[in-house]
Short mmCIF file of C-alpha atoms in Angstrom, two decimals:
data_model
loop_
_atom_site.label_atom_id
_atom_site.label_comp_id
_atom_site.label_asym_id
_atom_site.label_seq_id
_atom_site.Cartn_x
_atom_site.Cartn_y
_atom_site.Cartn_z
CA MET Z 6 -7.70 2.66 1.89
CA LEU Z 7 -5.06 1.11 0.10
CA LEU Z 8 -1.79 -0.47 1.44
CA HIS Z 9 1.43 0.13 -0.35
CA GLU Z 10 3.22 -3.33 -0.11
CA ASP Z 11 6.96 -2.25 -0.19
CA THR Z 12 6.72 0.55 2.45
CA GLU Z 13 3.87 -0.89 4.42
CA THR Z 14 2.15 2.55 4.37
CA HIS Z 15 -1.40 3.21 3.73
CA TYR Z 16 -2.78 5.52 0.91
CA TYR Z 17 -6.18 7.36 1.05
CA THR Z 18 -8.08 8.51 -1.90
CA THR Z 19 -11.57 9.79 -2.77
CA ASN Z 20 -11.13 9.01 -6.38
CA LYS Z 21 -12.37 5.87 -7.70
CA ILE Z 22 -10.51 5.79 -10.81
CA GLU Z 23 -7.26 6.52 -9.06
CA CYS Z 24 -8.02 3.62 -6.56
CA HIS Z 25 -8.52 1.26 -9.40
CA ARG Z 26 -5.35 2.51 -11.21
CA LEU Z 27 -3.07 1.99 -8.18
CA LEU Z 28 -4.64 -1.49 -7.57
CA LEU Z 29 -3.95 -2.54 -11.06
CA SER Z 30 -0.30 -1.31 -10.60
CA GLY Z 31 0.46 -4.31 -8.41
CA ASP Z 32 2.03 -2.21 -5.60
CA TYR Z 33 -1.13 -1.70 -3.70
CA SER Z 34 -3.69 -4.03 -2.04
CA GLY Z 35 -6.92 -3.20 -0.35
CA GLY Z 36 -9.30 -0.74 -1.56
CA ASP Z 37 -11.70 -0.70 1.26
CA ILE Z 38 -13.66 2.42 2.60
CA ALA Z 39 -11.68 3.79 5.59
CA PHE Z 40 -13.85 6.71 6.48
CA GLN Z 41 -16.28 9.06 4.98
CA ALA Z 42 -14.60 12.52 4.23
CA LEU Z 43 -15.38 15.79 2.52
CA LYS Z 44 -13.80 16.76 -0.85
CA PRO Z 45 -10.86 19.28 -0.30
CA GLY Z 46 -12.30 22.75 0.53
CA GLU Z 47 -15.62 21.66 1.44
CA GLY Z 48 -14.95 21.30 5.32
CA SER Z 49 -13.21 23.45 7.80
CA VAL Z 50 -10.00 21.63 7.62
CA ASP Z 51 -8.02 20.30 4.75
CA PHE Z 52 -5.64 17.43 4.96
CA VAL Z 53 -2.41 17.89 2.79
CA ARG Z 54 -1.03 14.72 0.93
CA TYR Z 55 2.84 14.33 1.00
CA PHE Z 56 4.66 11.88 -1.35
CA ASN Z 57 8.29 10.51 -1.13
CA GLU Z 58 9.21 9.52 -4.75
CA SER Z 59 12.36 7.52 -3.38
CA THR Z 60 10.27 5.07 -1.42
CA GLY Z 61 6.76 5.34 -2.85
CA ALA Z 62 5.29 6.33 0.54
CA TYR Z 63 2.73 8.89 1.35
CA GLY Z 64 1.79 10.82 4.38
CA PHE Z 65 -1.13 12.97 5.31
CA SER Z 66 -1.54 15.78 7.80
CA ALA Z 67 -3.68 18.88 8.68
CA ALA Z 68 -1.03 20.41 10.71
CA LYS Z 69 0.81 23.32 9.13
CA GLY Z 70 4.04 22.66 10.95
CA ASP Z 71 4.08 19.02 9.57
CA GLU Z 72 5.15 20.39 5.90
CA GLN Z 73 8.68 20.94 7.26
CA PHE Z 74 8.62 17.55 8.82
CA PHE Z 75 7.88 15.68 5.58
CA THR Z 76 9.82 17.80 3.25
CA SER Z 77 13.01 17.51 5.38
CA ARG Z 78 12.45 13.62 4.96
CA GLY Z 79 12.24 13.65 1.21
CA TYR Z 80 8.51 14.16 0.74
CA SER Z 81 6.89 16.75 -1.57
CA VAL Z 82 3.59 18.42 -1.19
CA ASP Z 83 1.01 16.51 -3.34
CA GLY Z 84 -1.86 18.62 -2.79
CA SER Z 85 -5.01 18.37 -0.68
CA ALA Z 86 -6.33 14.95 -0.06
CA TRP Z 87 -9.57 15.50 1.87
CA SER Z 88 -11.52 17.92 4.15
CA ILE Z 89 -13.22 17.58 7.49
#
């Protein structure tokens, strides 16, 4: 789990290279393991990642109805993040 310093939001990734790249950017801190999850498509429920380019914030949800919530606030769909 990474913390985006400017927005005080968390970012979750299963990709060690992505984690390292984000830490090197200087915008994020942390990098601790938050929980164990499956790769997208391996479980029964996928969590979608949303990204707000204006703020640099991410959001995550498994609820289909949340897509409208996030996109109406400037977020774009950024793919599947993980599965449970």
